[in-house]
Short mmCIF file of C-alpha atoms and ligand atoms in Angstrom, two decimals:
data_model
loop_
_atom_site.label_atom_id
_atom_site.label_comp_id
_atom_site.label_asym_id
_atom_site.label_seq_id
_atom_site.Cartn_x
_atom_site.Cartn_y
_atom_site.Cartn_z
CA MET A 1 -104.54 84.71 -121.01
CA LYS A 2 -103.44 82.02 -123.76
CA LEU A 3 -102.60 78.83 -122.29
CA THR A 4 -101.19 75.92 -123.50
CA GLY A 5 -99.90 72.29 -122.32
CA TRP A 6 -96.54 71.11 -122.27
CA GLY A 7 -96.37 70.77 -125.80
CA ARG A 8 -97.41 74.36 -126.57
CA TYR A 9 -99.87 73.47 -129.07
CA PRO A 10 -102.65 74.38 -129.46
CA GLN A 11 -102.88 77.90 -127.58
CA ILE A 12 -105.88 78.69 -126.39
CA GLU A 13 -107.81 82.14 -124.76
CA THR A 14 -109.10 81.40 -121.41
CA ASP A 15 -110.07 83.11 -118.12
CA LEU A 16 -107.46 81.92 -115.77
CA ARG A 17 -108.78 81.83 -111.81
CA ALA A 18 -106.49 80.86 -109.13
CA PRO A 19 -108.77 80.76 -106.11
CA ARG A 20 -106.97 80.51 -102.75
CA GLN A 21 -109.48 79.02 -100.27
CA GLU A 22 -111.53 76.03 -100.62
CA SER A 23 -114.91 78.55 -100.13
CA ASP A 24 -113.79 80.63 -103.21
CA LEU A 25 -113.13 77.71 -105.14
CA ILE A 26 -116.38 76.02 -104.53
CA ASP A 27 -117.57 79.60 -105.49
CA VAL A 28 -115.81 79.78 -108.60
CA ALA A 29 -116.63 76.39 -109.69
CA ARG A 30 -120.56 77.13 -109.02
CA SER A 31 -121.20 77.41 -112.86
CA GLY A 32 -119.44 75.97 -115.64
CA PRO A 33 -117.88 75.13 -117.93
CA LEU A 34 -114.69 74.89 -116.38
CA ILE A 35 -111.78 72.08 -115.90
CA ALA A 36 -109.18 72.12 -113.16
CA ARG A 37 -105.53 72.69 -114.05
CA GLY A 38 -102.51 71.34 -112.13
CA ASN A 39 -99.09 72.00 -113.18
CA GLY A 40 -99.80 71.99 -117.20
CA ARG A 41 -97.62 69.20 -117.78
CA ALA A 42 -99.70 66.98 -119.78
CA TYR A 43 -98.98 67.84 -123.54
CA GLY A 44 -102.34 69.08 -125.05
CA ASP A 45 -105.68 70.84 -124.33
CA CYS A 46 -106.63 68.76 -121.67
CA ALA A 47 -106.11 71.13 -118.70
CA VAL A 48 -107.61 74.14 -120.35
CA ASN A 49 -111.15 75.40 -121.34
CA ALA A 50 -111.51 78.60 -123.10
CA THR A 51 -114.50 79.80 -120.81
CA LYS A 52 -112.97 79.22 -117.34
CA THR A 53 -109.78 77.22 -116.38
CA ILE A 54 -109.24 76.74 -112.56
CA HIS A 55 -105.39 76.51 -111.61
CA MET A 56 -105.20 74.61 -108.16
CA LYS A 57 -101.58 75.98 -107.33
CA HIS A 58 -102.62 77.72 -104.33
CA PHE A 59 -103.78 74.17 -102.84
CA ASN A 60 -100.21 73.28 -102.43
CA ARG A 61 -100.01 71.91 -98.48
CA MET A 62 -99.39 68.45 -97.15
CA LEU A 63 -101.62 67.67 -94.43
CA SER A 64 -100.37 64.30 -92.97
CA PHE A 65 -97.80 61.70 -93.48
CA ASP A 66 -97.56 58.67 -91.45
CA VAL A 67 -93.67 57.50 -91.57
CA GLY A 68 -94.86 54.11 -90.23
CA SER A 69 -97.23 53.39 -92.73
CA GLY A 70 -96.22 55.70 -95.54
CA ILE A 71 -99.52 57.00 -96.18
CA LEU A 72 -99.43 60.57 -97.39
CA VAL A 73 -102.64 62.91 -97.44
CA VAL A 74 -102.10 66.04 -99.36
CA GLU A 75 -103.99 68.97 -101.43
CA ALA A 76 -104.22 68.39 -105.03
CA GLY A 77 -102.14 71.10 -106.08
CA VAL A 78 -98.89 69.42 -104.24
CA LEU A 79 -95.92 68.81 -106.39
CA LEU A 80 -94.64 65.30 -106.85
CA ALA A 81 -91.21 67.11 -106.56
CA ASP A 82 -92.09 68.11 -103.02
CA VAL A 83 -93.57 64.99 -101.98
CA ILE A 84 -89.76 63.26 -102.77
CA LYS A 85 -88.18 66.34 -100.96
CA VAL A 86 -90.18 65.76 -97.84
CA CYS A 87 -90.65 61.79 -97.60
CA LEU A 88 -87.26 60.59 -99.55
CA PRO A 89 -85.37 61.70 -96.41
CA LYS A 90 -87.57 59.61 -94.30
CA GLY A 91 -87.17 56.63 -96.59
CA TRP A 92 -90.25 56.98 -98.69
CA PHE A 93 -90.57 57.01 -102.78
CA PRO A 94 -93.62 57.51 -104.69
CA PRO A 95 -94.73 54.05 -105.85
CA VAL A 96 -95.09 55.13 -109.25
CA THR A 97 -93.81 58.19 -110.97
CA PRO A 98 -94.14 59.94 -114.68
CA GLY A 99 -90.84 61.12 -116.45
CA THR A 100 -91.25 64.29 -114.66
CA LYS A 101 -91.30 65.38 -111.01
CA PHE A 102 -93.38 68.83 -111.91
CA VAL A 103 -96.75 67.52 -111.83
CA THR A 104 -99.20 67.73 -109.28
CA ILE A 105 -101.01 65.20 -107.62
CA GLY A 106 -104.36 66.00 -109.02
CA GLY A 107 -103.00 65.70 -112.20
CA MET A 108 -101.50 62.27 -111.48
CA ILE A 109 -104.82 60.96 -110.52
CA ALA A 110 -106.52 62.34 -113.24
CA ALA A 111 -104.33 61.09 -115.82
CA ASP A 112 -103.75 57.75 -113.99
CA VAL A 113 -100.13 58.27 -114.68
CA HIS A 114 -97.80 55.34 -115.28
CA GLY A 115 -94.19 54.67 -114.53
CA LYS A 116 -91.26 52.59 -115.64
CA ASN A 117 -92.81 50.16 -113.18
CA HIS A 118 -95.94 49.66 -114.53
CA HIS A 119 -95.56 45.59 -115.60
CA LYS A 120 -94.95 45.29 -112.08
CA HIS A 121 -97.09 47.67 -110.02
CA GLY A 122 -99.66 49.29 -112.42
CA SER A 123 -100.45 53.10 -112.37
CA PHE A 124 -100.79 55.59 -109.93
CA GLY A 125 -104.62 54.74 -109.23
CA GLU A 126 -103.62 51.44 -107.46
CA PHE A 127 -101.88 53.39 -104.52
CA ILE A 128 -105.06 55.97 -103.71
CA ASP A 129 -107.02 55.23 -100.67
CA TRP A 130 -109.23 58.09 -101.53
CA ILE A 131 -109.95 61.13 -102.62
CA ASP A 132 -112.04 64.09 -101.49
CA LEU A 133 -113.95 65.42 -104.85
CA LEU A 134 -115.62 68.64 -105.76
CA CYS A 135 -118.64 67.77 -107.35
CA ARG A 136 -120.94 69.34 -109.96
CA ASP A 137 -123.52 70.35 -107.07
CA GLY A 138 -120.84 72.02 -104.91
CA GLU A 139 -120.60 69.14 -102.56
CA VAL A 140 -117.46 67.84 -101.36
CA ARG A 141 -117.50 64.02 -101.37
CA ARG A 142 -115.00 61.39 -100.11
CA CYS A 143 -114.67 58.62 -102.64
CA SER A 144 -112.85 55.46 -102.65
CA LEU A 145 -113.20 51.58 -102.99
CA ASN A 146 -115.84 51.46 -100.59
CA ALA A 147 -117.69 54.89 -100.64
CA ASN A 148 -118.77 56.71 -104.03
CA ARG A 149 -116.77 53.90 -105.76
CA ASP A 150 -118.19 54.54 -109.65
CA LEU A 151 -117.02 58.46 -109.07
CA PHE A 152 -113.73 57.16 -107.60
CA ASN A 153 -112.99 54.79 -110.75
CA TRP A 154 -114.11 57.21 -113.41
CA THR A 155 -112.19 59.89 -111.47
CA ILE A 156 -108.89 58.26 -111.86
CA GLY A 157 -107.78 58.35 -115.56
CA GLY A 158 -111.03 60.72 -116.42
CA MET A 159 -108.97 63.49 -117.17
CA GLY A 160 -110.39 66.01 -114.73
CA LEU A 161 -114.36 65.45 -116.23
CA THR A 162 -115.76 64.35 -112.94
CA GLY A 163 -114.83 66.88 -110.94
CA ILE A 164 -112.11 68.82 -109.12
CA VAL A 165 -109.68 66.75 -106.90
CA LEU A 166 -109.24 68.80 -103.60
CA ARG A 167 -107.14 66.30 -101.47
CA ALA A 168 -106.28 62.67 -101.89
CA ALA A 169 -104.45 59.82 -99.39
CA PHE A 170 -101.83 57.62 -101.34
CA ARG A 171 -99.51 55.03 -100.37
CA LEU A 172 -95.32 55.48 -100.68
CA GLN A 173 -93.07 52.52 -101.19
CA PRO A 174 -90.31 52.21 -98.49
CA VAL A 175 -87.07 52.50 -99.99
CA GLU A 176 -82.99 52.44 -98.13
CA THR A 177 -81.70 55.02 -100.06
CA GLY A 178 -82.24 57.32 -102.90
CA TRP A 179 -79.82 55.33 -105.47
CA ILE A 180 -81.14 53.23 -108.46
CA ARG A 181 -78.82 50.47 -109.40
CA GLN A 182 -79.26 50.83 -113.21
CA ARG A 183 -78.13 48.32 -115.91
CA SER A 184 -78.45 48.87 -119.89
CA HIS A 185 -78.65 46.47 -122.28
CA VAL A 186 -78.20 46.97 -126.36
CA ALA A 187 -80.74 45.85 -128.40
CA LYS A 188 -80.08 45.44 -132.17
CA ASN A 189 -83.75 45.85 -133.16
CA ILE A 190 -87.03 45.99 -132.34
CA ASP A 191 -87.33 41.93 -132.07
CA HIS A 192 -84.65 41.90 -129.98
CA ALA A 193 -85.96 44.80 -127.65
CA ILE A 194 -88.84 43.01 -126.95
CA ASP A 195 -87.36 39.89 -125.87
CA LEU A 196 -85.12 41.54 -123.34
CA PHE A 197 -87.94 43.27 -122.19
CA GLU A 198 -89.68 39.84 -121.74
CA ASP A 199 -86.58 38.36 -119.93
CA ASN A 200 -86.69 41.03 -117.70
CA LEU A 201 -89.94 41.35 -116.35
CA GLY A 202 -88.70 40.44 -113.04
CA SER A 203 -86.80 43.76 -113.01
CA THR A 204 -88.35 46.65 -111.05
CA TYR A 205 -88.17 49.66 -113.47
CA SER A 206 -87.48 49.02 -117.36
CA VAL A 207 -87.67 51.33 -120.35
CA ALA A 208 -85.88 51.60 -123.76
CA TRP A 209 -84.96 54.62 -125.76
CA ILE A 210 -85.15 53.65 -129.39
CA ASP A 211 -83.55 55.34 -132.71
CA CYS A 212 -86.50 55.41 -134.38
CA MET A 213 -84.36 57.17 -137.47
CA ALA A 214 -82.99 53.40 -137.97
CA ARG A 215 -84.00 51.26 -140.77
CA GLY A 216 -84.09 47.80 -142.14
CA ALA A 217 -82.35 45.21 -140.05
CA ARG A 218 -81.77 48.06 -137.24
CA LEU A 219 -85.10 49.00 -137.27
CA GLY A 220 -85.94 49.49 -133.26
CA GLN A 221 -82.35 49.48 -132.45
CA SER A 222 -82.16 50.65 -128.63
CA ILE A 223 -80.98 50.73 -125.40
CA ILE A 224 -82.70 49.09 -122.63
CA THR A 225 -82.53 50.56 -119.28
CA LEU A 226 -83.11 48.27 -115.74
CA GLY A 227 -83.46 49.69 -112.48
CA GLU A 228 -83.47 48.82 -109.14
CA HIS A 229 -83.62 50.57 -105.66
CA ALA A 230 -80.31 50.30 -104.06
CA GLY A 231 -80.32 48.81 -100.80
CA ARG A 232 -78.62 50.66 -97.97
CA GLU A 233 -75.60 48.01 -97.78
CA GLU A 234 -74.67 48.80 -101.04
CA ILE A 235 -74.24 52.55 -100.69
CA ASP A 236 -72.27 51.77 -97.51
CA ALA A 237 -69.90 49.14 -99.05
CA LYS A 238 -68.98 51.60 -102.20
CA ALA A 239 -67.67 53.95 -99.26
CA LEU A 240 -68.11 56.77 -101.43
CA SER A 241 -68.96 60.19 -100.66
CA MET A 242 -72.56 59.24 -101.37
CA PRO A 243 -75.02 60.36 -98.77
CA ARG A 244 -77.95 58.11 -98.73
CA PHE A 245 -80.63 60.12 -99.94
CA PRO A 246 -78.93 62.77 -102.53
CA GLN A 247 -81.02 65.73 -102.98
CA ARG A 248 -82.55 66.73 -106.35
CA ARG A 249 -79.93 68.23 -109.19
CA ARG A 250 -80.14 72.22 -110.05
CA GLY A 251 -81.98 72.29 -113.44
CA ARG A 252 -80.45 74.96 -115.86
CA TYR A 253 -83.18 76.86 -117.58
CA ILE A 254 -83.83 77.68 -121.43
CA GLY A 255 -84.78 81.09 -121.56
CA ILE A 256 -85.26 81.47 -125.18
CA GLU A 257 -87.35 79.97 -128.01
CA PHE A 258 -85.40 78.04 -130.20
CA PRO A 259 -85.62 78.62 -134.21
CA ASN A 260 -87.98 76.12 -135.57
CA PHE A 261 -85.02 74.44 -137.65
CA THR A 262 -83.32 73.24 -134.52
CA LEU A 263 -84.57 70.22 -134.31
CA ASN A 264 -84.00 68.81 -137.87
CA ASN A 265 -83.30 65.18 -139.33
CA LEU A 266 -79.57 65.84 -139.10
CA SER A 267 -79.28 66.94 -135.50
CA VAL A 268 -81.77 64.04 -134.54
CA ARG A 269 -79.58 61.66 -136.41
CA CYS A 270 -76.42 63.08 -134.67
CA PHE A 271 -77.88 62.72 -131.01
CA ASN A 272 -79.16 59.51 -131.74
CA ALA A 273 -75.90 58.15 -132.72
CA LEU A 274 -73.99 59.64 -129.61
CA TYR A 275 -76.87 58.38 -127.27
CA TYR A 276 -76.52 54.89 -128.85
CA TRP A 277 -72.43 54.78 -128.59
CA LYS A 278 -73.26 56.16 -124.93
CA GLY A 279 -75.36 53.62 -123.95
CA LYS A 280 -73.40 50.62 -125.84
CA SER A 281 -70.21 51.52 -123.85
CA ALA A 282 -72.14 51.79 -120.10
CA ALA A 283 -73.74 48.07 -119.95
CA ALA A 284 -72.24 47.27 -116.87
CA ASP A 285 -74.04 48.01 -113.39
CA ARG A 286 -73.87 51.37 -112.03
CA LEU A 287 -75.37 53.51 -109.35
CA VAL A 288 -77.57 56.76 -110.11
CA SER A 289 -79.25 59.01 -108.33
CA TRP A 290 -83.24 59.17 -108.07
CA ASP A 291 -83.22 62.35 -109.86
CA SER A 292 -81.00 61.45 -112.95
CA TYR A 293 -82.85 57.70 -113.13
CA PHE A 294 -86.44 58.90 -113.40
CA TYR A 295 -86.34 62.45 -114.62
CA PRO A 296 -83.58 63.14 -116.89
CA LEU A 297 -85.52 65.69 -119.01
CA ASP A 298 -86.06 67.90 -115.64
CA SER A 299 -82.16 69.00 -115.79
CA ILE A 300 -83.14 71.36 -118.55
CA LEU A 301 -85.98 73.50 -117.25
CA GLY A 302 -88.08 74.86 -120.08
CA TRP A 303 -86.91 71.94 -122.44
CA ASN A 304 -90.00 72.43 -124.56
CA ARG A 305 -88.73 75.46 -126.08
CA ILE A 306 -86.06 73.61 -128.52
CA TYR A 307 -89.04 72.83 -130.70
CA GLY A 308 -89.47 76.47 -131.60
CA ARG A 309 -92.68 78.78 -132.12
CA ARG A 310 -94.85 76.16 -133.56
CA GLY A 311 -94.86 73.41 -130.80
CA PHE A 312 -94.92 69.79 -130.60
CA SER A 313 -97.06 67.00 -130.16
CA GLN A 314 -96.35 63.59 -128.29
CA TYR A 315 -97.59 60.60 -129.85
CA GLN A 316 -98.41 57.50 -127.25
CA CYS A 317 -100.22 54.64 -127.92
CA VAL A 318 -100.17 51.11 -126.33
CA ILE A 319 -100.48 47.78 -128.53
CA PRO A 320 -101.95 44.71 -126.87
CA LEU A 321 -99.44 41.91 -126.32
CA ALA A 322 -100.34 39.64 -128.81
CA GLN A 323 -100.19 42.53 -131.82
CA SER A 324 -97.14 44.09 -129.84
CA ARG A 325 -94.29 43.20 -132.56
CA ALA A 326 -96.27 43.24 -135.76
CA GLY A 327 -97.70 46.66 -134.63
CA LEU A 328 -94.21 48.41 -133.47
CA HIS A 329 -92.83 47.10 -136.63
CA ALA A 330 -95.62 48.92 -138.70
CA LEU A 331 -95.48 51.94 -136.56
CA LEU A 332 -91.31 52.55 -136.44
CA ASP A 333 -91.32 51.42 -140.33
CA CYS A 334 -94.09 54.38 -140.95
CA ILE A 335 -92.13 56.66 -138.77
CA SER A 336 -88.61 55.85 -140.52
CA ARG A 337 -89.84 56.23 -143.73
CA SER A 338 -91.54 59.56 -143.03
CA GLY A 339 -88.39 61.50 -142.74
CA CYS A 340 -90.16 63.12 -139.57
CA ALA A 341 -87.41 63.00 -136.77
CA SER A 342 -88.38 62.22 -133.39
CA PHE A 343 -85.82 63.60 -130.75
CA LEU A 344 -87.21 61.49 -128.38
CA ALA A 345 -88.76 57.86 -128.63
CA VAL A 346 -89.45 55.58 -125.28
CA LEU A 347 -90.77 51.97 -125.44
CA LYS A 348 -92.01 50.53 -122.23
CA ARG A 349 -93.82 47.16 -120.98
CA PHE A 350 -97.51 47.62 -119.48
CA GLY A 351 -98.53 44.79 -117.36
CA LYS A 352 -102.50 44.49 -116.45
CA GLN A 353 -104.37 47.45 -115.66
CA ARG A 354 -107.59 48.39 -113.36
CA GLY A 355 -109.18 51.58 -113.94
CA LYS A 356 -112.55 52.42 -115.90
CA PHE A 357 -110.97 54.99 -118.34
CA SER A 358 -107.18 54.63 -117.97
CA PHE A 359 -104.76 54.68 -120.73
CA PRO A 360 -102.65 51.57 -119.87
CA PHE A 361 -103.38 47.86 -120.58
CA GLU A 362 -101.38 44.92 -121.02
CA GLY A 363 -98.96 45.51 -124.18
CA TYR A 364 -96.37 47.91 -125.19
CA THR A 365 -96.48 51.50 -125.43
CA LEU A 366 -94.56 53.67 -127.77
CA ALA A 367 -94.21 57.58 -126.93
CA LEU A 368 -92.84 60.16 -129.39
CA ASP A 369 -92.28 63.83 -129.86
CA PHE A 370 -92.98 65.60 -133.01
CA PRO A 371 -92.79 69.18 -133.80
CA VAL A 372 -95.82 70.47 -135.16
CA THR A 373 -95.56 70.43 -138.77
CA ALA A 374 -98.34 69.64 -141.84
CA ARG A 375 -95.84 66.69 -142.59
CA SER A 376 -95.78 65.46 -138.68
CA LEU A 377 -99.68 65.82 -138.28
CA ASP A 378 -99.97 63.79 -141.29
CA LEU A 379 -97.57 61.31 -140.02
CA MET A 380 -99.85 60.95 -136.62
CA ASN A 381 -102.79 60.28 -138.60
CA LYS A 382 -101.13 57.47 -140.45
CA LEU A 383 -100.11 56.31 -137.25
CA ASP A 384 -104.00 56.34 -135.95
CA ASP A 385 -104.62 53.95 -138.39
CA ILE A 386 -102.10 51.46 -137.57
CA THR A 387 -102.63 52.06 -133.99
CA ALA A 388 -106.40 51.06 -134.29
CA HIS A 389 -105.60 48.25 -136.90
CA HIS A 390 -103.81 46.35 -134.16
CA GLY A 391 -106.04 47.09 -131.49
CA GLY A 392 -104.33 50.03 -129.67
CA ARG A 393 -104.85 53.18 -128.38
CA LEU A 394 -103.73 56.81 -127.39
CA ASN A 395 -102.90 58.68 -124.39
CA LEU A 396 -105.20 61.20 -123.56
CA ALA A 397 -102.50 63.17 -121.42
CA LYS A 398 -100.29 63.38 -124.35
CA ASP A 399 -102.77 63.94 -126.98
CA SER A 400 -103.68 67.42 -128.89
CA ARG A 401 -104.80 66.29 -132.18
CA MET A 402 -106.62 63.35 -132.20
CA SER A 403 -110.37 63.31 -133.76
CA ALA A 404 -113.81 62.03 -131.85
CA GLU A 405 -114.04 59.24 -134.82
CA VAL A 406 -110.43 58.12 -134.06
CA LEU A 407 -111.11 58.08 -130.38
CA ALA A 408 -114.18 56.02 -130.79
CA THR A 409 -112.49 53.56 -133.05
CA MET A 410 -109.73 53.01 -130.65
CA ASP A 411 -111.43 52.72 -127.39
CA ASP A 412 -114.55 50.78 -126.43
CA ARG A 413 -115.09 52.72 -123.35
CA VAL A 414 -115.86 56.03 -124.56
CA GLY A 415 -119.45 55.41 -124.81
CA LYS A 416 -119.97 54.59 -121.37
CA TYR A 417 -117.65 57.29 -120.13
CA ARG A 418 -120.19 59.79 -122.30
CA HIS A 419 -123.03 58.27 -121.10
CA TYR A 420 -121.84 58.43 -117.31
CA ARG A 421 -121.18 61.99 -117.62
CA LYS A 422 -124.48 62.86 -119.16
CA HIS A 423 -126.41 60.83 -116.92
CA GLN A 424 -124.76 62.42 -113.85
CA GLY A 425 -125.02 66.02 -115.39
CA LEU A 426 -121.30 66.25 -115.48
CA ASN A 427 -120.54 67.21 -118.86
CA GLN A 428 -122.98 70.82 -118.08
CA ILE A 429 -119.86 71.87 -115.58
CA PHE A 430 -116.62 69.85 -116.28
CA SER A 431 -115.25 70.22 -120.10
CA SER A 432 -112.13 70.86 -121.23
CA GLU A 433 -110.95 71.95 -125.10
CA GLN A 434 -110.00 68.08 -125.37
CA SER A 435 -113.25 66.87 -124.37
CA ILE A 436 -115.33 68.99 -126.39
CA ARG A 437 -112.86 68.10 -129.64
CA LEU A 438 -113.29 64.61 -128.65
CA LYS A 439 -116.90 64.89 -127.57
CA LEU A 440 -116.56 63.10 -124.07
C1 FAD B 1 -91.39 65.41 -119.70
C2 FAD B 1 -92.56 64.72 -119.10
C3 FAD B 1 -92.77 63.40 -118.88
C4 FAD B 1 -94.27 62.72 -118.62
N1 FAD B 1 -93.63 61.36 -118.53
C5 FAD B 1 -94.86 60.70 -118.11
C6 FAD B 1 -94.91 59.15 -117.81
O1 FAD B 1 -94.00 58.38 -117.96
N2 FAD B 1 -96.12 58.49 -117.62
C7 FAD B 1 -97.23 59.36 -117.55
O2 FAD B 1 -98.35 58.86 -117.28
N3 FAD B 1 -97.23 60.60 -117.92
C8 FAD B 1 -96.25 60.93 -118.32
N4 FAD B 1 -96.13 62.49 -118.44
C9 FAD B 1 -97.44 63.30 -118.46
C10 FAD B 1 -97.97 63.84 -117.15
O3 FAD B 1 -97.63 63.03 -116.01
C11 FAD B 1 -99.24 64.04 -117.05
O4 FAD B 1 -99.91 64.99 -117.93
C12 FAD B 1 -100.04 64.62 -115.34
O5 FAD B 1 -101.49 64.66 -115.88
C13 FAD B 1 -99.39 66.15 -115.41
O6 FAD B 1 -99.78 66.67 -114.48
P1 FAD B 1 -99.99 68.50 -113.97
O7 FAD B 1 -100.42 68.60 -112.62
O8 FAD B 1 -99.26 69.12 -114.73
O9 FAD B 1 -101.66 68.18 -114.67
P2 FAD B 1 -102.04 69.05 -115.92
O10 FAD B 1 -101.25 69.05 -117.17
O11 FAD B 1 -102.24 70.75 -115.46
O12 FAD B 1 -103.63 68.52 -116.07
C14 FAD B 1 -103.62 67.33 -116.45
C15 FAD B 1 -105.15 66.50 -116.66
O13 FAD B 1 -105.50 66.75 -115.17
C16 FAD B 1 -106.54 67.32 -114.61
N5 FAD B 1 -106.03 68.02 -113.17
C17 FAD B 1 -105.12 68.41 -112.75
N6 FAD B 1 -105.50 68.75 -111.68
C18 FAD B 1 -107.00 68.08 -111.26
C19 FAD B 1 -107.70 68.39 -110.11
N7 FAD B 1 -106.82 69.08 -108.65
N8 FAD B 1 -108.47 67.66 -110.38
C20 FAD B 1 -109.29 67.30 -111.27
N9 FAD B 1 -108.29 67.59 -112.13
C21 FAD B 1 -107.22 68.01 -112.10
C22 FAD B 1 -106.60 68.45 -115.88
O14 FAD B 1 -107.93 68.88 -115.74
C23 FAD B 1 -106.06 67.68 -116.98
O15 FAD B 1 -107.41 66.96 -117.45
C24 FAD B 1 -95.25 63.36 -118.61
C25 FAD B 1 -94.87 64.68 -119.17
C26 FAD B 1 -93.73 65.59 -119.25
C27 FAD B 1 -93.95 66.66 -119.34
#
């Protein structure tokens, strides 16, 4: 069957297997090349191998939860949405979450996902106690900081190229309610936005939406949203008919594929103007539910269809702190001049990062969606040059187009990962279309 990532580009013909039992999985994984697949929310080709792709959807059981310590043990195919459904009413929330709840725990480990709290809490890998990994020799090994440490460290952020995660134990964070106290700030340009981030490093969550079509003195004008978990007394004091732990919203499904011209410069300009105006008028504190705050895009199921048949690509880079102002100026200037509209442009502040092959490091990360066209592919090549020039690198969970040469220029860890994979014989079994393209 044909398979894609969330960006629906590229499309790859593959033999998709979905074993139900661990013994079947071990049988299927005896010979490669193959790659594990979670819920297909990575944008590009990292969760597909043209020869064999192993869907983990049947490994979806929660195995144990300690309500005292917040330690959850799950199979790798469990969705984050289900973790929240079970654990939030008991007063526990994921310590780190990406911008969609429709990801599996295996996918979160392999991409070592980050959230809006990276500057304070780091990435998901920080909260993993152990992983049970199906290795190339068919053995299942428990990996942690105390046992099989190297394998543990390369697996977190290793994009599924060290083995198949079967189970994992991780720590959740205690919360008193399912509400977030949100405050928005208007930044008149990118320098102002960076100042606001730096002034608010104490906030648990922070993220900026950027109008990437603004130019000149308004280059990088944005709305910055800060968030804190609301305490029990805040909900009680409001005396509203607010349940302490609100349920997830019901999403609407886009059943049709939009024509390619739907997202053009005019529609993006209108959306940006509306969003900016709305953000300006909502500066005061307000309480929003966890689902609206963390997962605004999840309310429209299948939103990736609005880009039409050609699909889209997300460009996400991180620029080191010292180079962030210069790098972001150059990137935004290049984008606003290109005439390629990005409907979604998000800026976040990363803090310090552990991990052998994880994407983040301390600095600023910019993420933009572009419909795949000859023009946008050309633009993204130019953005690669700017990112590399400022010492930045790209997020492999979003990538669908970078070349091996560009990766090697941006990321000096590539040689070590390649060597580790070769030395352990991992490259003979575990590979994705992305790892083949990037010569990992
Ligand atoms: C709307 C949206 C918002 C997002 N926001 C963020 C964000 O804020 N921060 C962030 O970090 N990411 C973000 N992402 C990316 C997403 O979190 C990651 O791509 C995540 O890996 C997807 O999980 P998945 O289960 O869908 O995995 P897939 O997309 O199926 O696979 C992703 C990678 O994980 C590997 N993998 C999956 N399961 C296993 C397993 N059991 N064993 C070994 N390897 C495995 C695959 O081989 C592949 O390399 C976002 C994605 C979307 C669509």
